[in-house]
Short mmCIF file of C-alpha atoms in Angstrom, two decimals:
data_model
loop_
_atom_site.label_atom_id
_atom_site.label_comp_id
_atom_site.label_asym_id
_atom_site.label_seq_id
_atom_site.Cartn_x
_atom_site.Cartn_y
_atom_site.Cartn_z
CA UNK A 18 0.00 0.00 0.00
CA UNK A 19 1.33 3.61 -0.96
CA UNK A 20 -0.32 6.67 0.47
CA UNK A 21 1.26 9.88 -0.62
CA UNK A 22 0.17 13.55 0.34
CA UNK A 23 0.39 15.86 -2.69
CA UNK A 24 0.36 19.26 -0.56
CA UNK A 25 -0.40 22.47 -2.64
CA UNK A 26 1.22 25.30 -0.19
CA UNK A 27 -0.40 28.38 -2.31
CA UNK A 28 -4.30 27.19 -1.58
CA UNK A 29 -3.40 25.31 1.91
CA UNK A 30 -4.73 22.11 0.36
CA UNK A 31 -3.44 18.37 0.25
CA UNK A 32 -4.53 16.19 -2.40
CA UNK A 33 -3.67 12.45 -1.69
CA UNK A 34 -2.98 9.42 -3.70
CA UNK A 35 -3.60 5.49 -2.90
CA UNK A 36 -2.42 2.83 -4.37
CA UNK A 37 -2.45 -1.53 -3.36
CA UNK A 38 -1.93 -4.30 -5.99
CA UNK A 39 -2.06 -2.01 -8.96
CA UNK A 40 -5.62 -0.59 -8.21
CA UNK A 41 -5.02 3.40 -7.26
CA UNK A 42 -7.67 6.32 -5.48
CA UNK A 43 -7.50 10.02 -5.49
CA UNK A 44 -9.29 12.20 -2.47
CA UNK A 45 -10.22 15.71 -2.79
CA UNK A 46 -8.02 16.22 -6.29
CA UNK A 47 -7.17 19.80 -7.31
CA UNK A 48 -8.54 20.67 -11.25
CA UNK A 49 -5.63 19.74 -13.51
CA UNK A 50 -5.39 15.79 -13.64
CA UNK A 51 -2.37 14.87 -16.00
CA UNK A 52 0.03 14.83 -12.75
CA UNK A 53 -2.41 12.41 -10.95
CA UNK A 54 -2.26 10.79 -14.21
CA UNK A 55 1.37 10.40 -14.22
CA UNK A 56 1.60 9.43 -10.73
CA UNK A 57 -0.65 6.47 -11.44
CA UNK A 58 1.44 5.63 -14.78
CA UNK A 59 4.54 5.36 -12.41
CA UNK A 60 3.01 2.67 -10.21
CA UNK A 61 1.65 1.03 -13.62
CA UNK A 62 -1.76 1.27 -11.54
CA UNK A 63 -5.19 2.44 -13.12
CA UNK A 64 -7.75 4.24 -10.91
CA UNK A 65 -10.33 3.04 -9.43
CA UNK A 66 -11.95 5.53 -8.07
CA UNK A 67 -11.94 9.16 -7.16
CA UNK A 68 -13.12 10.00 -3.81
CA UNK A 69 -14.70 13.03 -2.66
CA UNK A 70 -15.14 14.22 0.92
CA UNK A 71 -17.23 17.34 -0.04
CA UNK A 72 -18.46 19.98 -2.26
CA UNK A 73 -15.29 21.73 -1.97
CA UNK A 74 -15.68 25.21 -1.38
CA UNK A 75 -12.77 26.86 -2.03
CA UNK A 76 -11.15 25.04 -5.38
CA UNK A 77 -12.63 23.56 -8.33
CA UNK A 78 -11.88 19.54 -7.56
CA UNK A 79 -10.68 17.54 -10.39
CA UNK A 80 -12.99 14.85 -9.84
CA UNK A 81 -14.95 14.96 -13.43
CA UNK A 82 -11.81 15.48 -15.63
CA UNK A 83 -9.94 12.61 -13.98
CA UNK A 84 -12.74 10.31 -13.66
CA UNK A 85 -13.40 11.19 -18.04
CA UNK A 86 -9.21 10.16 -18.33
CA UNK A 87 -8.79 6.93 -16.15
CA UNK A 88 -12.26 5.63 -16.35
CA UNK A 89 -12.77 5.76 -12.50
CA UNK A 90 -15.65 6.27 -10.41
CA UNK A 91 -16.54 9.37 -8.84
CA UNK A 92 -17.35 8.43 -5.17
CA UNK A 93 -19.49 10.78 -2.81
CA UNK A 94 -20.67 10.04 0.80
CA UNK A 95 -24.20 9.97 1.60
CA UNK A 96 -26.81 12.72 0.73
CA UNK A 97 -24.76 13.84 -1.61
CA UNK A 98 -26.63 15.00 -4.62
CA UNK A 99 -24.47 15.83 -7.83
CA UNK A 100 -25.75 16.40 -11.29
CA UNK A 101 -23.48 14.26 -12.82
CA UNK A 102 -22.82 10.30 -12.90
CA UNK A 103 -21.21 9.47 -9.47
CA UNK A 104 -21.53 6.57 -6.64
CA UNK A 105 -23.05 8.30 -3.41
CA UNK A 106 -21.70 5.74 -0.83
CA UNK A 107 -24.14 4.51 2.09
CA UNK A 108 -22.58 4.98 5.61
CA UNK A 109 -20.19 2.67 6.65
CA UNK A 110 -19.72 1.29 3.10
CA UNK A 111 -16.64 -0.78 2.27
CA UNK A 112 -14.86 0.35 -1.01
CA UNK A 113 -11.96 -2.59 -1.83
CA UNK A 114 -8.35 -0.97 -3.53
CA UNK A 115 -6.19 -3.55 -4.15
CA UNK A 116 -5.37 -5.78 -0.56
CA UNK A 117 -6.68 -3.06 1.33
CA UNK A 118 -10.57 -1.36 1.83
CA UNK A 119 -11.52 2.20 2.41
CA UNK A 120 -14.93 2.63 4.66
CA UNK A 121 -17.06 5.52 4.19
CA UNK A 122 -17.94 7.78 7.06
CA UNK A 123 -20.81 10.47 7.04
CA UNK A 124 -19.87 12.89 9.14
CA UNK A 125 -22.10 15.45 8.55
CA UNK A 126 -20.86 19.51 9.91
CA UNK A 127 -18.72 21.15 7.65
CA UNK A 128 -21.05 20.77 5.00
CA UNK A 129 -24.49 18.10 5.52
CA UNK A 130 -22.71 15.87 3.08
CA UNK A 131 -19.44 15.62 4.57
CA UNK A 132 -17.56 11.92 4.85
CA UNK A 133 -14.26 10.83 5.80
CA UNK A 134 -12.69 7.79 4.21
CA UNK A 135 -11.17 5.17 6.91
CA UNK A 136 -8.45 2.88 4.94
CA UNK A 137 -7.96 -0.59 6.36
CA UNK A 138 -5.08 -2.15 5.45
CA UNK A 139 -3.94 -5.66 4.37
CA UNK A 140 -3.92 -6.69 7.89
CA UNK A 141 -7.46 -5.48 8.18
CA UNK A 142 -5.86 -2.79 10.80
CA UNK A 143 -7.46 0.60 10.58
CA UNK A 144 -4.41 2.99 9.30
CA UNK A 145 -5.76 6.02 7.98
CA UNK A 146 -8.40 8.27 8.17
CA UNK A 147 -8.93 11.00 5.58
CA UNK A 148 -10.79 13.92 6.98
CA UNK A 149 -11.50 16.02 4.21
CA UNK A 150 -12.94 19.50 6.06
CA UNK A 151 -14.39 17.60 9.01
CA UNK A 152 -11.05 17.66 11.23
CA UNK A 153 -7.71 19.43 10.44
CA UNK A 154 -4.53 19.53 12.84
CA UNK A 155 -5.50 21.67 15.09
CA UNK A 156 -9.07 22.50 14.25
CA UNK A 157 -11.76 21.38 12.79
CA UNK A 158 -13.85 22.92 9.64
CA UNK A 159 -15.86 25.93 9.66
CA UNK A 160 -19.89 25.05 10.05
CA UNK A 161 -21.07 28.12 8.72
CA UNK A 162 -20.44 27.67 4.79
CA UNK A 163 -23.66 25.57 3.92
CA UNK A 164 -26.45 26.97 6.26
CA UNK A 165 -30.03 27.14 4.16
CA UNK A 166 -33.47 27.13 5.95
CA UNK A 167 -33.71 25.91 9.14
CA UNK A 168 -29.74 24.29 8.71
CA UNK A 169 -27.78 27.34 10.97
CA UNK A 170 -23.99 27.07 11.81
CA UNK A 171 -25.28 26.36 15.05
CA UNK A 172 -27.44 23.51 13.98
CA UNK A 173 -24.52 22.26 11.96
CA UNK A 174 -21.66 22.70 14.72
CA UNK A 175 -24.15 20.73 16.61
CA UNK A 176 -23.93 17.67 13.72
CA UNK A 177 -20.06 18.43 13.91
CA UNK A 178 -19.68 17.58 17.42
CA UNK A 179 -21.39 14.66 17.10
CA UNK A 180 -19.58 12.87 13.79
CA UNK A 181 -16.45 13.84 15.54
CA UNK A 182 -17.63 11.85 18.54
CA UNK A 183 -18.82 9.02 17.51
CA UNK A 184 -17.60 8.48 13.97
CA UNK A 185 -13.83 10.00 14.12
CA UNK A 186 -13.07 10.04 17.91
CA UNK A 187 -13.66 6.45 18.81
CA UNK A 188 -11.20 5.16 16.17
CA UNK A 189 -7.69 4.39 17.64
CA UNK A 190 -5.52 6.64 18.71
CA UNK A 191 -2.61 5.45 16.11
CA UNK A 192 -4.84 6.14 12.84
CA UNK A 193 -3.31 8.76 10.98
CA UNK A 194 -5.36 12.09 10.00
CA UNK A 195 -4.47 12.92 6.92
CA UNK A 196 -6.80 16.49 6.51
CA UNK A 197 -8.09 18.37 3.52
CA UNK A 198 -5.88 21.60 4.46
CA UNK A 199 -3.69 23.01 6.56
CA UNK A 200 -2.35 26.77 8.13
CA UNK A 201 -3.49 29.59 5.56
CA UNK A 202 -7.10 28.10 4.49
CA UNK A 203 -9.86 30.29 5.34
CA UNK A 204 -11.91 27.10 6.22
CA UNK A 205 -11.16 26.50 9.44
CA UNK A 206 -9.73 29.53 11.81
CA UNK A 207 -6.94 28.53 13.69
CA UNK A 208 -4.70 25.56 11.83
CA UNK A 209 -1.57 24.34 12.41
CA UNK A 210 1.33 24.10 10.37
CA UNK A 211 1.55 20.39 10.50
CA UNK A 212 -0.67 18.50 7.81
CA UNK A 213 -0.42 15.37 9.28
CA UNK A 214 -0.76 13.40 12.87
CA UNK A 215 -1.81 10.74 15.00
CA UNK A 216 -5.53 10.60 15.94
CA UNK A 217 -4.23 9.76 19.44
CA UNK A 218 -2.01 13.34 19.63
CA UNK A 219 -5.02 15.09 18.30
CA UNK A 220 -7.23 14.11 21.12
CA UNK A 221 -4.43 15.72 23.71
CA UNK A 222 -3.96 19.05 21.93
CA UNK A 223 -7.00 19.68 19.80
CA UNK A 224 -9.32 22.04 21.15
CA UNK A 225 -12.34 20.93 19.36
CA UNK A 226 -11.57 17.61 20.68
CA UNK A 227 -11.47 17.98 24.13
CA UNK A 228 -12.82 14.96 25.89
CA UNK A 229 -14.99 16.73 28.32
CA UNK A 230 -16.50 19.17 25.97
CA UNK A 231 -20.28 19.28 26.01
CA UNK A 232 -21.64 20.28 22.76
CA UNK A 233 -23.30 23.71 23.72
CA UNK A 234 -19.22 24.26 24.36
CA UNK A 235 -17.96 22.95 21.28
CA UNK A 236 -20.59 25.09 19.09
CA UNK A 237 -19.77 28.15 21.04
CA UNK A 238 -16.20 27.69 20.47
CA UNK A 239 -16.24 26.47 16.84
CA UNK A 240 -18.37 29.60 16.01
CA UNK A 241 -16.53 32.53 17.93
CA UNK A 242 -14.08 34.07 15.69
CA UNK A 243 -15.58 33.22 12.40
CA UNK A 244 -15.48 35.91 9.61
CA UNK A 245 -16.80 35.98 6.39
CA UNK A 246 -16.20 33.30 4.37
CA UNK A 247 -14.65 34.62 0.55
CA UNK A 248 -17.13 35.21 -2.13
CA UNK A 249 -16.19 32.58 -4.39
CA UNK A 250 -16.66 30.06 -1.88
CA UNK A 251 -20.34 29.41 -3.01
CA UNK A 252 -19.59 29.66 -6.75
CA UNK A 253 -16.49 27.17 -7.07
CA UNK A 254 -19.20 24.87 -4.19
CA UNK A 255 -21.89 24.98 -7.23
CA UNK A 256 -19.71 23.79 -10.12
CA UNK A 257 -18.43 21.20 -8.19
CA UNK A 258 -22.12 20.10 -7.63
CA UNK A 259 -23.41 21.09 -11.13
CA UNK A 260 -20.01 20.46 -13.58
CA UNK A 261 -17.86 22.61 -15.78
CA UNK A 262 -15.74 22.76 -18.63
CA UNK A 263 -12.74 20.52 -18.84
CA UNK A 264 -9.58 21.82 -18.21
CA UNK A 265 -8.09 21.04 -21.48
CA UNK A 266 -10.68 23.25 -23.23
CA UNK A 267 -10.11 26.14 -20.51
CA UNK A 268 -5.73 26.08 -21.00
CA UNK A 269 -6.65 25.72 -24.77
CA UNK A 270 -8.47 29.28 -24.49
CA UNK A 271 -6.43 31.04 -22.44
CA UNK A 272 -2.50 29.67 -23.57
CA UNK A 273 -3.04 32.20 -26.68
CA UNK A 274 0.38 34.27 -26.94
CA UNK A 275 -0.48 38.33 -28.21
CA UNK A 276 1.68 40.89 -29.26
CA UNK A 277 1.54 43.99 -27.54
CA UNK A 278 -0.29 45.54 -30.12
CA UNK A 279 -3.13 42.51 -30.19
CA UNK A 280 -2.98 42.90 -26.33
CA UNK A 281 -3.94 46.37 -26.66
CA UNK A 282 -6.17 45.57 -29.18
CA UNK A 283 -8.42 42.91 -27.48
CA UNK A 284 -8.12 45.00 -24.00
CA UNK A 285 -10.13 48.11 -25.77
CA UNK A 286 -12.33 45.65 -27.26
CA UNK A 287 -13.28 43.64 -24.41
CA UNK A 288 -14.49 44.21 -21.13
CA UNK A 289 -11.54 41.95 -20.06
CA UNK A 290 -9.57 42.20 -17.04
CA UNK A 291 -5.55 42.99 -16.95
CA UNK A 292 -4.38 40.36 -14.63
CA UNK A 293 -0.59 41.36 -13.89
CA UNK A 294 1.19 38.60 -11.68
CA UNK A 295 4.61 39.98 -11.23
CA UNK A 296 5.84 40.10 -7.93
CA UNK A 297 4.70 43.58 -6.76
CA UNK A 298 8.25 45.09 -6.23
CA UNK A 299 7.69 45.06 -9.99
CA UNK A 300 4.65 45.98 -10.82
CA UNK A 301 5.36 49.37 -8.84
CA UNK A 302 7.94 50.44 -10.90
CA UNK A 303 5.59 49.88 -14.15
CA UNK A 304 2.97 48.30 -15.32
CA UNK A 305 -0.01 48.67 -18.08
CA UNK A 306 -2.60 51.60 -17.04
CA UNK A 307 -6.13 49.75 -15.11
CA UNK A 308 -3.55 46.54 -14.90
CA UNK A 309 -4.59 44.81 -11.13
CA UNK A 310 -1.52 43.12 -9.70
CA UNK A 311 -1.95 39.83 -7.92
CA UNK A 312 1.78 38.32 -7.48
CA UNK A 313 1.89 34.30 -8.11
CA UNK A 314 4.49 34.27 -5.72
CA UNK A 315 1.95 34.57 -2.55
CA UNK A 316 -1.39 33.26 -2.26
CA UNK A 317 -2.58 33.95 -5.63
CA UNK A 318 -5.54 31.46 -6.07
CA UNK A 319 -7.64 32.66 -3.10
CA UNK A 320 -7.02 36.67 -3.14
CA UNK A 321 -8.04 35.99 -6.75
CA UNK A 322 -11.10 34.29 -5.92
CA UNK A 323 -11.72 36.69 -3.19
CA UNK A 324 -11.21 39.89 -5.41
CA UNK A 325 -12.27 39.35 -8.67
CA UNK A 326 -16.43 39.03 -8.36
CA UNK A 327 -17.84 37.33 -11.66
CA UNK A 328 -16.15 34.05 -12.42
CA UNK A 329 -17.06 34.71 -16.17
CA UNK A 330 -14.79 37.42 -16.44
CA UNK A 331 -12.81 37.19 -19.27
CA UNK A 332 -8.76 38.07 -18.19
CA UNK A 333 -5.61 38.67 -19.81
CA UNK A 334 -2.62 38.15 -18.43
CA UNK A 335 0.88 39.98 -17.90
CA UNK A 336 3.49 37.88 -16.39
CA UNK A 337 6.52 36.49 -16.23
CA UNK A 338 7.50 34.88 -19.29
CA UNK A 339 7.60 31.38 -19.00
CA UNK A 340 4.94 31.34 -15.93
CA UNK A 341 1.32 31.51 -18.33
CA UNK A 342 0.49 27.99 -18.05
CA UNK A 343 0.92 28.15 -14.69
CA UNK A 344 -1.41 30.99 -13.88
CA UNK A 345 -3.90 29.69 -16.10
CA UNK A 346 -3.84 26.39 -14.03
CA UNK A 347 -4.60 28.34 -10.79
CA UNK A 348 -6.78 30.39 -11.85
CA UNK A 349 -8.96 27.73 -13.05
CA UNK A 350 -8.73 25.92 -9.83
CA UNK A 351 -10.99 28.31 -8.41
CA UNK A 352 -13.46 28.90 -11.33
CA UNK A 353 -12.04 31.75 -13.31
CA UNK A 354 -12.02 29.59 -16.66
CA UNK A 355 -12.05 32.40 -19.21
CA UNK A 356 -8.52 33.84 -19.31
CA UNK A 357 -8.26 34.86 -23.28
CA UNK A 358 -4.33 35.62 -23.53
CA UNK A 359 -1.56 36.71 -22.71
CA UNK A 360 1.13 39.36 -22.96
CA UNK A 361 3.92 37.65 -25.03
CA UNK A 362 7.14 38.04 -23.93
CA UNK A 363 5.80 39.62 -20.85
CA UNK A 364 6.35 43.33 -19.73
CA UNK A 365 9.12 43.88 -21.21
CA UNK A 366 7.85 43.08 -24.40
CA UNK A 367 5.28 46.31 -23.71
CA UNK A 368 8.22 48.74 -22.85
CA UNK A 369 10.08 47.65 -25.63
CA UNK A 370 7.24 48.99 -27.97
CA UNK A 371 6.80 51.99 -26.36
CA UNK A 372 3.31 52.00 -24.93
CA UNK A 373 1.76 53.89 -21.83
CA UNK A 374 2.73 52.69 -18.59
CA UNK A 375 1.85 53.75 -15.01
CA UNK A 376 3.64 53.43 -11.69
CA UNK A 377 3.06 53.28 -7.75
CA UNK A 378 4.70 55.75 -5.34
CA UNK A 379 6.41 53.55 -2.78
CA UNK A 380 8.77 54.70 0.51
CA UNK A 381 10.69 53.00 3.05
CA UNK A 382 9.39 52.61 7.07
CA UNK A 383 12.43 55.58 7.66
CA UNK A 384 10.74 57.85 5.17
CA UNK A 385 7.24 57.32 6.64
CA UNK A 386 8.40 58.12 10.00
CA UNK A 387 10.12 61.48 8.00
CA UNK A 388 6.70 61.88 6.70
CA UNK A 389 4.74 61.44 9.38
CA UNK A 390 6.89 64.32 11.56
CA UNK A 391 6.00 66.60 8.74
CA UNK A 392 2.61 65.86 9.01
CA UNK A 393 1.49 63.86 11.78
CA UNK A 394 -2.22 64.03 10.03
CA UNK A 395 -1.01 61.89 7.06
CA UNK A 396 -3.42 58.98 7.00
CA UNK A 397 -2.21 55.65 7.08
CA UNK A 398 -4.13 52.48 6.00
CA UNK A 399 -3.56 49.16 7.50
CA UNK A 400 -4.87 46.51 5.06
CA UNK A 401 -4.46 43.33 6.73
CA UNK A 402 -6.66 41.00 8.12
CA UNK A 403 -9.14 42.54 11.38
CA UNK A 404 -7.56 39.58 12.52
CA UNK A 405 -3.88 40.34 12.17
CA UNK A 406 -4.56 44.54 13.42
CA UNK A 407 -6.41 43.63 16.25
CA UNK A 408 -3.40 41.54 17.59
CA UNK A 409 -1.03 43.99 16.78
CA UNK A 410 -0.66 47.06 14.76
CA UNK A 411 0.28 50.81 14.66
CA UNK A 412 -1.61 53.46 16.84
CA UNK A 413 -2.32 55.68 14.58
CA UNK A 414 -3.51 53.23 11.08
CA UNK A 415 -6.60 52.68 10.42
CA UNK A 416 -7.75 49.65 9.34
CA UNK A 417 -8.60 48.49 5.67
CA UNK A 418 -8.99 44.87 5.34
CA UNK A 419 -7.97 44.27 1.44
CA UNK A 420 -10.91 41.29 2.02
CA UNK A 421 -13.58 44.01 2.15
CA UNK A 422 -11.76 46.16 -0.32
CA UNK A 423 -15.16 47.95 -1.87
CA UNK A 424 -16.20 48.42 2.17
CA UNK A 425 -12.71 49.66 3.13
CA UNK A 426 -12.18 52.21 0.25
CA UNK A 427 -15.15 54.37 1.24
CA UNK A 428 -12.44 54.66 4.45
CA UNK A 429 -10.11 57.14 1.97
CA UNK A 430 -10.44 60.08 0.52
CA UNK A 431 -9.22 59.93 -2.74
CA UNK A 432 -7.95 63.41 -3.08
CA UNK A 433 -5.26 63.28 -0.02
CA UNK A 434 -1.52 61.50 -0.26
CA UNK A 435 -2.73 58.47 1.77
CA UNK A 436 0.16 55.61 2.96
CA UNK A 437 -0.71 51.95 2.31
CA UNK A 438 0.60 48.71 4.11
CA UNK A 439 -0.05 45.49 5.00
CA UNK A 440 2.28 42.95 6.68
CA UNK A 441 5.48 42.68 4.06
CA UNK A 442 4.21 44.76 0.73
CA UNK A 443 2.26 41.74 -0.90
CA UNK A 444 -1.77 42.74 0.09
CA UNK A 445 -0.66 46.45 0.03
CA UNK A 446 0.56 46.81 -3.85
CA UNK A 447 -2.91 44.54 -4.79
CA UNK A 448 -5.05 47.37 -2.45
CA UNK A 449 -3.59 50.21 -4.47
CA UNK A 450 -3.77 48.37 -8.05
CA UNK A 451 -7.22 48.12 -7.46
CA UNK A 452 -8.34 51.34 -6.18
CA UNK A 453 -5.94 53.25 -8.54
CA UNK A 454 -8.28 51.34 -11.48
CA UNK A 455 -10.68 53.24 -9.82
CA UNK A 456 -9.43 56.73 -9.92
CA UNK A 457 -7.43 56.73 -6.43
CA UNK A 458 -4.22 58.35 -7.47
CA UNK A 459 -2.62 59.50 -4.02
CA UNK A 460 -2.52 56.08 -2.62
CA UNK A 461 1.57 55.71 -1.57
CA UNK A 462 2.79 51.81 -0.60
CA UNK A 463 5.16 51.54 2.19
CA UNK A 464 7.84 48.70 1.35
CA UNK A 465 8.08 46.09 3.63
CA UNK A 466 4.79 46.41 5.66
CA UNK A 467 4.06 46.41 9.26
CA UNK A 468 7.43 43.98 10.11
CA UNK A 469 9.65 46.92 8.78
CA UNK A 470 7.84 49.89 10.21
CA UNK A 471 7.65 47.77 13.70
CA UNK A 472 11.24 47.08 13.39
CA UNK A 473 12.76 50.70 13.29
CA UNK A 474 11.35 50.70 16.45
CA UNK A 475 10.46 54.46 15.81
CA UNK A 476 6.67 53.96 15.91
CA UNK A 477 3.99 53.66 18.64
CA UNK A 478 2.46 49.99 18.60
CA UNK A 479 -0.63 48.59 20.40
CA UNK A 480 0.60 45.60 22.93
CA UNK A 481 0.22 42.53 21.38
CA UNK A 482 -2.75 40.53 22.12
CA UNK A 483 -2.65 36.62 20.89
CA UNK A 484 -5.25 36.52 18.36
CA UNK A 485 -8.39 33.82 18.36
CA UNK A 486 -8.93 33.56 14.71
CA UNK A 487 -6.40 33.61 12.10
CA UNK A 488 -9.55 34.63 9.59
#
């Protein structure tokens, strides 16, 4: 038997491959399928089926791509309702892999249709238990993401505290959870960094799985520090339900190189989005007038997902060249399917010819505090997470969570010199991108963020408070 985690750092998510006796299964994978494909090809194995714990909120799942490939079988747990050929499991049913069997567990909380898949190995030993969004290390999955009617978060915390207790909890402590994400997801609040551990371990430190917890306790805790989820959370949720168009088709559309005289071209003709994904101690120094910068180098996938609103929108792309396949791929993971080009030859490929170009104002932590003396009224926006200010942030910033950014820009006025940051330049360059699209034009990034302006050790800081949610 071969169990593999295939960990995706930039959307917090692990993927993970089985194989026994040349049969091979794939939980929860992400929307491209041809390194799944290879994987199996290695082991000479052919898949059997492709298991999935959830509707995934927050990526577009691979499922119906891979199953059309390798002939598998799409496998849900029970009252799972998809409009497309799958097997919804019973609970408790026993899927055979080879020597070994997988068991299906509803455990209904995260979302009603929730399961976790228990592999038994050749010994008939329970191993493994895959936990999709119903326990992580160190938390367990936010119950607020599928409420409709009379289903709250508090009803569904209440069906979460009871799978965890009597369908995960009473397993032995030397199963290994192997969990659907770890530290950086937005669907739980507070997960470690580890993406793997004993059951037994996560009894003892777990705070969801405190032995003497009575469930009014558990929902209280699960719920307090919950913020709202991202807006794409719902959308990539219904075409995991509903289908979508095959990721061949969606690279075929998009991989199209342009000149930057067809890029200009099909930008004034279209309502299409400039997607720049330099890393934004680029993009500052110039990039294509209205162009939004989202650097792959962070966590491009979900600030994607939680910026851009309409899934349909059709974007072109300015990167790095050699990178366009590659944003493509993760774009598509969480919906946005109708990228229609890209700059070729990248930005410097647009300076080259000549064309308009705009810039951002940036200056170092010393120069703010310079500033600042000068003019102690000079706003200064703090555009991280509620989360991340209220723990610890600068006395005087307001803040501008880049999550909310249509709430937090009514916070400006557009006509004074206004300083940006967030906590090492990433968030801060995306915040002014977008608002100078909209007509903000005094908007100023300060390099480095909060960790250089904390460590001149010239400005006045609130005393760090440990924060509950890292949403």
């Amino acid at each position: 038997m071969k169990i593999e985690q295939i960990y995706t750092g930039c959307l917090a998510h692990g993927a993970y491959y089985i194989e026994s006796n040349g049969e091979a299964a794939i939980i929860d994978p992400l929307r491209e399928f041809a390194p799944y494909m290879e994987r199996a090809a290695k082991d000479h194995a052919k898949f059997k089926y492709v298991l999935e714990t959830h509707f995934h909120a927050d990526f577009v799942s691979g499922h119906l791509d891979l199953a059309k490939e390798s002939g598998a079988e799409i496998v849900f747990g029970p009252t799972a309702q998809p409009e497309f050929k799958a097997h919804v499991a019973t609970d408790g049913e026993i899927l055979t892999l080879g020597k070994i069997k997988i068991k299906v567990l509803h455990t209904p909380g995260h979302t009603m249709e929730s399961s976790c898949f228990l592999v038994i190995d050749e010994n008939g030993k329970d191993y493994a238990v895959f936990t999709g969004d119903t326990l992580f290390i160190g938390d367990v999955g936010r119950p607020d993401l599928a409420q409709k009617g009379a289903i709250t978060q508090e009803v569904l915390a209440g069906y979460l505290y009871d799978s965890l207790r009597n369908k995960i909890m009473n397993l032995s402590d030397e199963v290994i959870v192997f969990p659907g994400h770890g530290a950086g997801s937005a669907c739980g609040k507070n997960m470690s960094d580890e993406t793997t551990d004993t059951l037994g371990h996560q009894k003892m430190s777990n705070y969801a799985l405190r032995s003497n917890m009575t469930k009014e306790e558990f929902v209280k805790e699960v719920l307090t520090g919950l913020m709202p989820p991202p807006a794409y959370f719902p959308k990539n949720a219904a075409m995991n339900k509903k289908g979508y168009e095959s990721f061949t088709e969606v690279m075929h559309r998009g991989a199209k190189p342009l000149t930057p005289e067809m890029f200009k071209m099909v930008a004034a003709e279209t309502d299409a989005m400039i997607l720049d994904t330099r890393k934004p101690e680029e993009f500052i120094k110039g990039f294509i007038p209205n162009a939004i910068n989202i650097g792959l180098d962070g966590n491009f996938a979900p600030w994607a997902g939680a910026l851009i609103p309409d899934l349909k929108q059709e974007i072109l792309i300015v990167c790095e060249p050699g990178n366009e396949e590659e944003v493509i791929t993760r774009l598509s993971r969480v919906g946005y399917d109708f990228t229609i080009g890209y700059l070729d030859g990248g930005f410097e490929s647009w300076m080259k010819g000549k064309h308009e170009v705009d810039a951002i104002e940036s200056v170092s932590a010393e120069e703010v505090y310079k500033l600042t003396g000068n003019d102690p009224s000079l706003p200064i926006m703090d555009v991280r997470k509620k989360s991340e200010y209220d723990a610890e942030h600068l006395l005087n910033a307001v803040n501008a969570p880049l999550d909310f950014v249509n709430d937090s820009m009514t916070k400006i006025d557009r006509n004074k010199k206004t300083l940006v940051h967030c906590a090492g330049g990433y968030r801060s360059v995306i915040f002014i991108s977008i608002l100078k699209a909209r007509g903000y034009n005094n908007l100023v990034n300060i390099a480095g963020g909060f960790k250089a302006l904390k460590d001149t050790g010239k400005f006045k800081v609130s005393d760090y408070v440990a924060p509950t949610t890292m949403l």
